[in-house]
Coordinates of C-alpha atoms in Angstrom, one line a residue:
M18 CA 117.3 294.8 -94.7
E19 CA 113.8 296.4 -94.0
L20 CA 112.2 293.8 -95.9
E21 CA 113.8 291.2 -93.7
Q22 CA 112.8 293.1 -90.6
E23 CA 109.3 293.0 -91.7
K24 CA 109.4 289.3 -92.3
N25 CA 110.6 288.8 -88.8
K26 CA 107.9 290.9 -87.2
D27 CA 105.0 289.1 -89.2
A28 CA 106.5 285.8 -88.2
I29 CA 106.4 286.7 -84.5
K30 CA 103.2 288.5 -84.5
I31 CA 101.5 285.3 -86.3
A32 CA 103.1 282.9 -83.7
W33 CA 101.6 285.5 -80.7
A34 CA 98.1 285.5 -82.5
A35 CA 97.8 281.8 -82.5
L36 CA 98.7 281.6 -78.9
E37 CA 96.5 284.7 -77.8
S38 CA 93.7 282.9 -79.6
K39 CA 93.9 280.0 -77.2
V40 CA 94.1 282.2 -74.3
R41 CA 91.0 284.2 -75.3
K42 CA 89.3 280.8 -75.5
N43 CA 90.2 279.8 -72.2
K44 CA 89.0 283.1 -70.7
L45 CA 85.6 281.8 -71.5
G46 CA 86.2 278.8 -69.0
G47 CA 83.6 276.2 -69.5
G48 CA 81.9 278.2 -72.1
K49 CA 79.2 281.0 -72.6
E50 CA 76.2 278.6 -71.5
R51 CA 78.0 277.8 -68.2
L52 CA 79.1 281.4 -67.8
K53 CA 75.3 282.4 -68.4
K54 CA 73.9 280.0 -66.0
L55 CA 76.4 281.3 -63.5
E56 CA 75.1 284.9 -64.0
E57 CA 71.7 283.4 -63.4
K58 CA 72.7 282.4 -60.0
G59 CA 73.7 285.9 -59.1
K60 CA 77.2 284.9 -59.3
L61 CA 80.2 286.6 -61.2
S62 CA 82.6 284.5 -63.0
A63 CA 86.0 284.1 -61.7
R64 CA 87.7 287.0 -64.1
K65 CA 84.8 289.4 -63.5
R66 CA 85.5 288.8 -59.6
I67 CA 89.3 289.5 -60.1
N68 CA 88.6 292.5 -62.3
A69 CA 86.1 293.9 -59.8
L70 CA 88.8 293.5 -57.1
V71 CA 91.9 295.0 -58.5
D72 CA 92.6 298.6 -58.7
N73 CA 93.3 298.5 -62.5
P74 CA 92.5 295.5 -64.5
N75 CA 94.9 296.4 -67.2
D76 CA 97.7 296.4 -64.9
I77 CA 97.5 292.6 -64.0
V78 CA 99.8 289.8 -65.0
E79 CA 98.1 286.3 -65.4
I80 CA 100.0 283.3 -64.3
G81 CA 99.6 280.0 -66.2
S82 CA 96.6 281.1 -68.8
L83 CA 97.7 278.0 -70.8
A84 CA 98.2 275.6 -68.0
A85 CA 96.8 272.2 -68.9
E86 CA 96.2 273.3 -72.4
N87 CA 95.6 269.9 -74.5
M88 CA 95.5 267.8 -71.4
Y89 CA 92.5 265.9 -69.8
E90 CA 90.8 265.7 -73.2
E91 CA 89.1 262.5 -72.3
Y92 CA 87.5 264.6 -69.5
G93 CA 86.3 267.6 -71.8
G94 CA 89.6 269.4 -71.0
C95 CA 90.4 272.0 -68.2
P96 CA 91.0 275.4 -69.7
S97 CA 93.7 277.3 -67.7
A98 CA 93.7 274.4 -65.2
G99 CA 90.0 275.5 -64.0
V100 CA 91.8 278.2 -61.9
V101 CA 92.6 282.0 -62.6
V102 CA 95.7 283.3 -60.9
V103 CA 97.1 286.9 -61.3
V104 CA 99.3 289.4 -59.7
G105 CA 97.8 292.8 -59.3
K106 CA 97.3 295.6 -56.9
I107 CA 94.4 296.1 -54.6
A108 CA 94.3 299.3 -52.7
Y109 CA 97.7 300.2 -54.2
R110 CA 99.4 296.9 -52.6
P111 CA 100.7 294.1 -54.9
C112 CA 98.7 290.7 -54.1
V113 CA 98.4 287.4 -55.5
I114 CA 94.9 286.4 -56.1
V115 CA 93.6 282.8 -56.9
A116 CA 90.0 282.3 -58.4
N117 CA 88.5 279.0 -58.8
D118 CA 86.6 279.1 -62.1
P119 CA 83.1 277.3 -61.3
T120 CA 82.4 276.7 -65.1
V121 CA 85.1 274.2 -65.4
K122 CA 84.1 271.0 -63.9
A123 CA 82.3 272.9 -61.0
G124 CA 85.8 274.6 -60.1
A125 CA 87.2 270.8 -59.3
W126 CA 90.8 270.5 -58.6
F127 CA 92.9 268.6 -61.5
P128 CA 96.5 267.7 -60.9
M129 CA 97.6 271.0 -63.0
T130 CA 95.0 272.7 -60.7
A131 CA 97.2 272.1 -57.6
K132 CA 100.3 272.8 -59.3
K133 CA 99.1 276.2 -60.4
N134 CA 97.7 276.7 -56.9
L135 CA 101.0 275.9 -55.6
R136 CA 103.0 278.2 -57.9
A137 CA 100.5 281.1 -56.5
Q138 CA 101.4 280.2 -52.8
E139 CA 105.2 280.4 -54.0
I140 CA 104.9 283.8 -55.3
A141 CA 103.2 285.2 -52.4
M142 CA 105.7 283.5 -50.0
E143 CA 109.0 284.6 -52.1
N144 CA 107.7 288.2 -52.3
R145 CA 105.8 288.2 -48.9
I146 CA 102.6 289.6 -50.3
P147 CA 99.0 289.1 -49.6
I148 CA 97.2 286.1 -51.2
I149 CA 93.6 286.2 -51.7
Y150 CA 91.6 283.1 -52.4
L151 CA 88.1 283.4 -54.1
V152 CA 86.9 280.1 -53.4
D153 CA 84.2 278.2 -55.7
S154 CA 85.2 274.7 -56.0
A155 CA 83.8 271.3 -55.8
G156 CA 87.0 269.8 -54.5
I157 CA 89.4 266.9 -56.0
F158 CA 88.4 265.7 -59.5
L159 CA 87.9 262.1 -58.2
P160 CA 88.8 260.1 -61.3
L161 CA 92.3 261.6 -61.1
Q162 CA 92.6 261.4 -57.3
D163 CA 95.6 259.1 -57.7
Q164 CA 97.5 262.0 -59.4
I165 CA 96.6 264.7 -56.8
F166 CA 96.2 263.4 -53.4
A167 CA 99.2 261.8 -51.8
D168 CA 102.5 263.3 -53.2
K169 CA 104.6 266.3 -51.7
E170 CA 103.7 268.5 -54.3
D171 CA 99.9 267.7 -54.3
F172 CA 96.8 268.8 -52.8
G173 CA 97.9 268.6 -49.4
R174 CA 100.9 271.0 -49.9
I175 CA 98.3 273.6 -50.1
F176 CA 97.5 273.5 -46.6
R177 CA 101.0 273.1 -45.5
N178 CA 101.7 276.2 -47.3
N179 CA 98.5 277.9 -45.5
A180 CA 100.2 277.2 -42.2
R181 CA 103.8 278.2 -43.4
M182 CA 102.5 281.5 -44.5
S183 CA 100.7 282.3 -41.6
S184 CA 103.7 281.6 -39.5
M185 CA 105.7 284.0 -41.8
G186 CA 103.3 286.9 -41.5
I187 CA 102.0 286.6 -45.0
V188 CA 98.5 287.7 -45.0
Q189 CA 95.8 285.1 -46.5
I190 CA 92.1 286.2 -47.0
A191 CA 89.6 283.9 -48.3
A192 CA 86.1 284.6 -49.8
I193 CA 83.7 281.8 -50.0
M194 CA 81.8 282.5 -53.0
G195 CA 80.2 279.1 -53.9
S196 CA 81.2 275.4 -52.9
C197 CA 84.0 274.7 -50.7
V198 CA 83.9 270.8 -50.2
A199 CA 85.9 268.1 -48.3
G200 CA 89.6 268.6 -48.3
G201 CA 89.1 271.9 -49.9
A202 CA 87.3 273.2 -46.9
Y203 CA 90.5 273.4 -45.0
L204 CA 91.8 276.3 -47.4
P205 CA 89.8 279.1 -46.3
I206 CA 89.6 278.1 -42.8
M207 CA 93.4 277.9 -42.8
S208 CA 93.5 281.6 -44.2
D209 CA 93.9 284.5 -41.6
E210 CA 90.4 285.7 -42.5
S211 CA 87.4 284.5 -44.1
I212 CA 84.3 285.8 -45.8
I213 CA 81.2 283.9 -46.8
V214 CA 78.5 285.1 -49.3
E215 CA 74.8 284.6 -48.2
K216 CA 72.8 281.7 -50.1
T217 CA 75.8 280.9 -52.8
G218 CA 78.7 280.1 -50.4
S219 CA 78.8 276.8 -48.4
I220 CA 81.5 275.0 -46.6
F221 CA 81.3 271.3 -45.1
L222 CA 83.6 268.3 -45.1
A223 CA 80.7 266.0 -46.7
G224 CA 77.6 267.4 -48.4
S225 CA 74.1 266.4 -47.5
Y226 CA 74.0 263.4 -49.6
L227 CA 77.3 261.9 -48.0
V228 CA 76.2 262.8 -44.7
K229 CA 72.9 260.7 -45.3
A230 CA 74.8 257.8 -46.7
A231 CA 77.6 257.8 -43.8
I232 CA 75.7 258.2 -40.8
G233 CA 71.9 258.4 -41.9
E234 CA 71.4 262.2 -41.0
K235 CA 68.8 264.0 -43.2
I236 CA 69.9 267.7 -43.5
D237 CA 70.1 270.2 -46.4
N238 CA 73.2 272.1 -47.4
E239 CA 72.5 275.5 -46.3
T240 CA 71.8 274.2 -42.7
L241 CA 74.5 271.9 -42.8
G242 CA 77.3 274.4 -44.0
G243 CA 75.6 277.8 -45.2
A244 CA 76.5 281.3 -44.4
D245 CA 74.1 281.7 -41.3
T246 CA 75.4 278.4 -40.0
H247 CA 79.1 279.2 -40.1
S248 CA 78.8 282.8 -39.1
S249 CA 76.6 282.4 -36.2
I250 CA 76.8 278.9 -35.0
S251 CA 80.2 277.3 -35.7
G252 CA 82.0 280.7 -35.9
I253 CA 84.0 279.4 -38.9
T254 CA 83.6 282.5 -40.9
D255 CA 84.5 285.9 -40.0
Y256 CA 82.0 288.0 -42.2
K257 CA 78.9 287.3 -43.8
V258 CA 78.1 289.3 -46.9
K259 CA 75.0 289.4 -49.1
D260 CA 76.6 288.9 -52.5
D261 CA 79.9 288.6 -54.7
H262 CA 80.4 292.4 -54.8
A263 CA 80.1 292.8 -51.1
A264 CA 82.5 290.0 -50.7
L265 CA 85.1 291.9 -52.7
D266 CA 84.5 295.3 -51.1
K267 CA 85.2 293.7 -47.9
I268 CA 88.4 292.0 -49.3
R269 CA 89.4 295.7 -50.6
S270 CA 88.5 297.3 -47.2
L271 CA 90.7 294.9 -45.1
I272 CA 93.5 295.1 -47.3
E273 CA 93.7 298.9 -47.6
K274 CA 93.9 299.1 -43.6
M275 CA 97.1 296.8 -43.7
G276 CA 100.3 298.5 -42.2
N277 CA 103.5 299.1 -44.2
R278 CA 106.8 296.9 -43.8
A279 CA 110.3 297.7 -44.6
K280 CA 111.0 297.3 -48.4
A281 CA 113.8 295.6 -50.3
G282 CA 115.2 299.0 -51.2
F283 CA 115.6 298.5 -55.0
N284 CA 116.7 301.5 -56.8
K285 CA 114.2 303.3 -58.9
S286 CA 114.5 306.6 -60.9
K287 CA 112.9 308.5 -63.5
V288 CA 111.2 306.3 -66.1
L289 CA 112.7 306.9 -69.8
T290 CA 111.6 305.2 -72.9
P291 CA 114.1 302.8 -74.7
Q292 CA 116.7 304.3 -77.3
L293 CA 114.8 302.3 -80.0
P294 CA 111.0 302.0 -80.2
L295 CA 109.6 299.3 -78.1
E296 CA 106.8 298.6 -80.8
E297 CA 109.5 297.7 -83.1
I298 CA 111.0 294.8 -81.0
Y299 CA 109.5 292.2 -83.0
G300 CA 111.8 292.8 -85.7
C301 CA 115.1 291.9 -83.6
L302 CA 114.6 288.1 -83.9
P303 CA 115.0 286.3 -87.4
K304 CA 112.3 284.4 -88.9
E305 CA 114.6 281.3 -89.2
R306 CA 115.8 280.6 -85.6
T307 CA 119.1 279.2 -87.1
Q308 CA 120.2 282.6 -88.3
T309 CA 122.1 284.8 -85.9
Y310 CA 121.1 288.3 -84.7
D311 CA 122.9 291.1 -82.6
T312 CA 121.3 291.0 -79.0
Y313 CA 122.4 294.6 -78.4
N314 CA 119.9 295.6 -80.8
L315 CA 117.1 293.8 -78.9
L316 CA 118.5 295.5 -75.6
N317 CA 118.2 299.0 -77.1
H318 CA 114.4 298.3 -77.7
L319 CA 113.9 297.1 -73.9
V320 CA 116.1 299.1 -71.6
D321 CA 115.7 302.8 -70.6
A322 CA 117.6 305.1 -73.0
N323 CA 121.4 305.7 -72.3
S324 CA 121.2 303.6 -69.2
M325 CA 123.5 300.4 -70.1
D326 CA 127.0 300.3 -68.2
E327 CA 128.3 297.4 -69.6
Y328 CA 130.7 295.0 -67.5
K329 CA 133.7 293.6 -69.1
K330 CA 132.5 294.4 -72.5
E331 CA 135.6 293.0 -74.4
Y332 CA 135.8 289.8 -72.6
G333 CA 133.3 286.5 -72.8
K334 CA 131.5 288.2 -75.6
T335 CA 129.0 285.3 -75.9
I336 CA 127.2 286.8 -73.0
I337 CA 126.4 290.3 -72.4
T338 CA 126.5 291.5 -68.9
T339 CA 125.4 294.9 -68.3
Y340 CA 123.7 297.2 -65.5
A341 CA 120.9 299.1 -66.8
K342 CA 117.4 300.5 -66.2
I343 CA 114.0 299.2 -67.2
D344 CA 111.0 301.2 -66.5
G345 CA 113.2 303.4 -64.0
W346 CA 114.3 300.3 -62.0
S347 CA 118.0 299.2 -61.8
V348 CA 118.8 295.8 -63.1
G349 CA 121.7 293.6 -63.9
I350 CA 121.1 291.9 -67.3
V351 CA 122.8 288.6 -68.2
A352 CA 122.1 287.9 -71.9
N353 CA 123.0 285.4 -74.7
Q354 CA 124.5 287.4 -77.6
R355 CA 123.5 285.6 -80.6
K356 CA 125.8 286.7 -83.3
M357 CA 129.4 285.5 -83.9
V358 CA 131.9 287.0 -82.0
K359 CA 135.7 287.1 -81.8
S360 CA 137.5 285.6 -78.7
K361 CA 140.4 287.2 -76.6
T362 CA 142.9 284.9 -78.7
G363 CA 141.1 286.1 -82.1
E364 CA 139.3 283.0 -82.7
M365 CA 135.5 283.2 -83.6
Q366 CA 133.1 282.1 -81.2
F367 CA 129.4 280.7 -81.8
G368 CA 126.6 283.0 -80.9
G369 CA 124.3 281.6 -78.2
V370 CA 126.7 279.1 -76.8
I371 CA 128.5 279.7 -73.4
Y372 CA 132.4 279.6 -73.4
S373 CA 134.8 279.5 -70.4
D374 CA 135.4 283.2 -70.6
S375 CA 131.6 284.1 -71.0
A376 CA 130.7 281.7 -67.7
D377 CA 133.5 283.4 -65.8
K378 CA 132.3 286.9 -66.6
A379 CA 128.7 286.1 -65.7
T380 CA 129.6 284.6 -62.5
R381 CA 131.7 287.5 -61.3
F382 CA 129.0 289.9 -62.6
I383 CA 126.2 288.0 -60.5
A384 CA 128.3 288.5 -57.5
N385 CA 128.4 292.2 -58.0
C386 CA 124.7 292.4 -58.6
N387 CA 124.3 290.5 -55.2
Q388 CA 126.6 292.8 -53.3
R389 CA 125.0 296.0 -54.5
N390 CA 121.2 294.8 -54.2
I391 CA 120.5 295.0 -57.8
P392 CA 117.8 292.4 -59.3
L393 CA 118.8 290.4 -62.3
V394 CA 117.4 289.8 -65.5
F395 CA 118.3 286.8 -67.8
L396 CA 117.6 286.9 -71.3
Q397 CA 117.7 283.4 -72.6
D398 CA 118.6 282.3 -76.2
V399 CA 121.3 279.6 -75.6
S400 CA 122.1 276.5 -77.2
G401 CA 124.2 275.1 -74.2
F402 CA 127.9 275.2 -73.1
M403 CA 130.7 274.7 -75.7
V404 CA 131.7 271.3 -76.2
G405 CA 134.9 269.6 -77.8
S406 CA 138.4 268.6 -76.4
K407 CA 139.6 272.3 -76.4
A408 CA 136.5 273.4 -74.2
E409 CA 136.7 270.5 -72.2
H410 CA 140.6 270.8 -71.5
G411 CA 140.1 274.3 -70.7
G412 CA 137.8 273.7 -68.0
I413 CA 134.3 274.6 -69.4
I414 CA 132.7 272.3 -66.8
K415 CA 134.4 274.1 -63.8
D416 CA 133.6 277.6 -65.3
G417 CA 130.0 276.5 -65.9
A418 CA 129.6 275.0 -62.5
K419 CA 130.8 278.3 -61.1
M420 CA 128.2 280.2 -63.0
V421 CA 125.4 277.7 -62.0
N422 CA 126.6 278.1 -58.3
A423 CA 126.3 281.9 -58.5
V424 CA 123.0 281.6 -60.0
S425 CA 121.7 279.2 -57.4
N426 CA 123.1 281.3 -54.6
S427 CA 122.0 284.4 -55.8
V428 CA 119.8 286.2 -53.1
V429 CA 118.5 289.1 -55.1
P430 CA 115.3 288.7 -57.0
K431 CA 116.2 286.9 -60.5
F432 CA 113.6 287.2 -63.7
T433 CA 114.0 285.0 -66.7
I434 CA 112.7 285.9 -70.2
V435 CA 113.1 283.1 -72.8
I436 CA 113.6 284.8 -76.2
G437 CA 114.5 281.9 -78.3
N438 CA 116.3 278.7 -77.4
S439 CA 116.6 277.2 -73.6
F440 CA 118.7 274.2 -74.2
G441 CA 120.5 271.8 -72.2
A442 CA 122.6 273.1 -69.4
G443 CA 122.3 276.6 -70.8
N444 CA 118.9 276.5 -69.5
Y445 CA 120.2 276.1 -66.0
A446 CA 123.0 278.7 -66.0
M447 CA 120.8 281.3 -67.5
C448 CA 118.3 280.9 -64.6
G449 CA 115.7 278.3 -65.7
R450 CA 112.5 277.2 -63.7
S451 CA 114.7 275.0 -61.4
F452 CA 116.6 277.9 -60.2
D453 CA 113.6 280.0 -58.8
P454 CA 113.4 283.0 -60.8
R455 CA 110.6 285.1 -59.4
F456 CA 108.8 285.2 -62.8
M457 CA 109.7 283.2 -65.8
V458 CA 108.1 284.0 -68.9
A459 CA 108.8 283.4 -72.7
W460 CA 108.2 284.7 -76.3
P461 CA 106.1 282.9 -78.7
T462 CA 109.5 282.0 -80.4
A463 CA 110.9 280.1 -77.3
K464 CA 111.9 276.5 -77.2
I465 CA 112.9 274.7 -74.1
A466 CA 114.7 271.1 -74.3
V467 CA 117.5 269.2 -73.5
M468 CA 119.0 269.8 -76.9
G469 CA 117.7 270.9 -80.4
G470 CA 115.6 268.3 -82.5
A471 CA 118.3 268.2 -85.2
Q472 CA 120.9 267.3 -82.6
A473 CA 118.9 264.8 -80.7
S474 CA 117.8 263.1 -83.8
D475 CA 121.5 262.4 -84.8
V476 CA 122.4 261.4 -81.2
L477 CA 119.5 258.9 -81.1
L478 CA 120.1 257.7 -84.7
Q479 CA 123.7 256.7 -83.6
I480 CA 122.2 254.7 -80.8
E481 CA 119.9 253.1 -83.1
K482 CA 122.6 252.3 -85.7
A483 CA 125.1 250.9 -83.1
S484 CA 122.0 248.6 -81.7
S485 CA 120.3 247.5 -85.0
K486 CA 121.7 244.4 -87.0
K487 CA 123.1 244.4 -90.7
G488 CA 120.4 244.3 -93.2
N489 CA 119.7 245.6 -96.6
K490 CA 121.5 248.9 -97.2
K491 CA 118.4 250.7 -98.6
T492 CA 116.2 249.4 -95.9
Q493 CA 118.3 250.6 -93.2
E494 CA 118.7 254.0 -94.9
Q495 CA 114.9 254.3 -95.2
K496 CA 114.7 253.3 -91.5
K497 CA 116.9 255.9 -90.7
E498 CA 115.1 258.7 -92.6
D499 CA 111.9 257.5 -90.9
L500 CA 113.3 257.7 -87.5
K501 CA 114.9 260.9 -88.0
K502 CA 111.5 262.4 -89.2
E503 CA 109.7 260.7 -86.1
I504 CA 112.2 262.1 -83.5
Q505 CA 112.3 265.7 -85.0
T506 CA 108.2 265.5 -85.2
H507 CA 108.1 264.5 -81.4
Y508 CA 110.6 267.2 -80.5
E509 CA 108.7 269.9 -82.4
E510 CA 105.7 269.2 -80.2
K511 CA 107.5 268.8 -77.0
T512 CA 109.9 271.7 -77.1
D513 CA 107.2 274.1 -78.7
V514 CA 106.3 277.1 -76.0
L515 CA 102.8 275.9 -75.9
Y516 CA 103.8 272.6 -74.3
A517 CA 106.1 274.5 -71.8
A518 CA 103.4 276.6 -70.9
S519 CA 100.7 273.8 -70.5
Q520 CA 103.2 272.0 -68.2
L521 CA 103.7 275.3 -66.2
W522 CA 107.7 275.3 -66.7
I523 CA 106.8 279.0 -67.4
D524 CA 104.3 281.6 -65.8
A525 CA 102.9 282.7 -69.1
V526 CA 103.8 283.3 -72.9
I527 CA 103.8 287.0 -73.7
D528 CA 103.8 289.4 -76.2
P529 CA 107.4 290.5 -76.7
I530 CA 106.1 294.3 -76.2
D531 CA 105.1 293.3 -72.7
T532 CA 108.5 292.2 -71.5
R533 CA 109.4 295.6 -69.9
K534 CA 105.7 295.6 -68.1
W535 CA 106.4 292.0 -66.8
I536 CA 110.1 293.0 -65.4
S537 CA 108.9 296.3 -63.8
L538 CA 105.8 294.6 -62.1
G539 CA 108.1 291.7 -60.9
I540 CA 110.8 294.1 -59.4
E541 CA 107.9 295.9 -57.7
V542 CA 106.5 293.0 -56.2
A543 CA 109.9 291.8 -55.3
N544 CA 110.5 295.1 -53.5
E545 CA 108.0 294.2 -50.8
S546 CA 110.4 291.4 -49.5
P547 CA 113.8 292.3 -47.9
S548 CA 116.2 289.4 -48.1
Q549 CA 117.6 288.2 -45.0
E550 CA 120.3 286.0 -46.6
K551 CA 123.7 286.9 -47.7
F552 CA 125.3 285.9 -50.9
N553 CA 127.8 283.2 -50.3
M554 CA 129.1 280.8 -53.1
G555 CA 130.3 278.3 -50.7
I556 CA 133.4 276.2 -51.6
L557 CA 133.3 277.2 -55.4
Q558 CA 135.0 280.6 -54.8
V559 CA 135.3 282.7 -57.8

């Protein structure tokens, strides 16, 4: 048993190390040479700006560090989508910070840059916390303008959100620390307050070259839109500062003077360490993902010791529903049980599969948490809902729909951790990205897809078999094997957690040992935003 656990630990640690090396590389942005040139200009890098701004760099969580991974290769790549987004504390107040990385294509906006910025604004809006923009960007990356300019979730949505947040009373502060060009010029000016750095900061709809080409006027960029111009002539900016450090100090000074508002009132008590050591959590998942495991063991590494009050323990056993504490915060946990269990009728049920009774139980538990103002934590390792005539005749679609309805209408904050599989409608019922979890993160062992590769290849093979003409039996068999390998190879790539992270389907891939940190910070951030809504499941009553 101990040998098996050691193998499990090694497998997860190796998977995490491979992903972490990519994150470390992305933290260099456009590379060491470009970072050096930035420093020679008297400017800080995006990450140094963030670290100088927050109370404690070790307490931040980064959103989308692997966004755009393996994308835009024909343009030299776009590490972290060319923008750094974190949630951290400034003057003890939770904030979202968005920092353009000028070492990546001069901070230009790629399609994934826009998507990542929109995610940052969404976090600020959901939790009603300040958002800080550290602006240093050349604007839209023109070769890809057709993918970033015109649609609802493209570049223009950023400015719509600026306006919406202002009306919601969400504080937005922008520091212009470099270029701020064309449409991008609206972002800092649509913020509540703006700071501009002398000599390096500039704002204009069109730079000096374009002005000359458009109207024949000869003017240099500093006179056109530098710090002196916008501080004393146009009045566009509110504060002029001498360098990056002074800009960051000004932001801190403004944030620490903000007044307090009503909290959401989530319960927090004394923090207790888990019953089982957190650092041993790596051994909970089997190396082979087809093997079963006991989710209770994982929970005992994750929640505060002796804090679980399990709801309907003997009923619907393929989902665990329990009240608990994580880092002192009260939570309601909905977790897939991955070992085989015995149903109320004595039949064995597959672990990781949602049956009618487990869906019914989860629906009622979600309603209870909403009634009691308890945030929800979903631990996903789900293959989907049960299929077959018995399940269909028993109303699995109806019971599954009720669970999806409860998740959709939940008004307490939701947090999703993808431990292993996240397949099919199980992804929806267990609060996938479409259902607005405040944070959704994944372990290195996660896979997200409509179904597993083996099942998908079998389905597609059946379709191919039905449509293909009769031929040499040996040839048909070889074709079948070749197609199966092709499908499974494709699925390995598209279901891998790195692909999910690159597409921003998840906020981050995390070291399992950081799970408590993400949940705890998430609830602390969510506590800044009292909900004005009431839980109502509409016509799908329990």
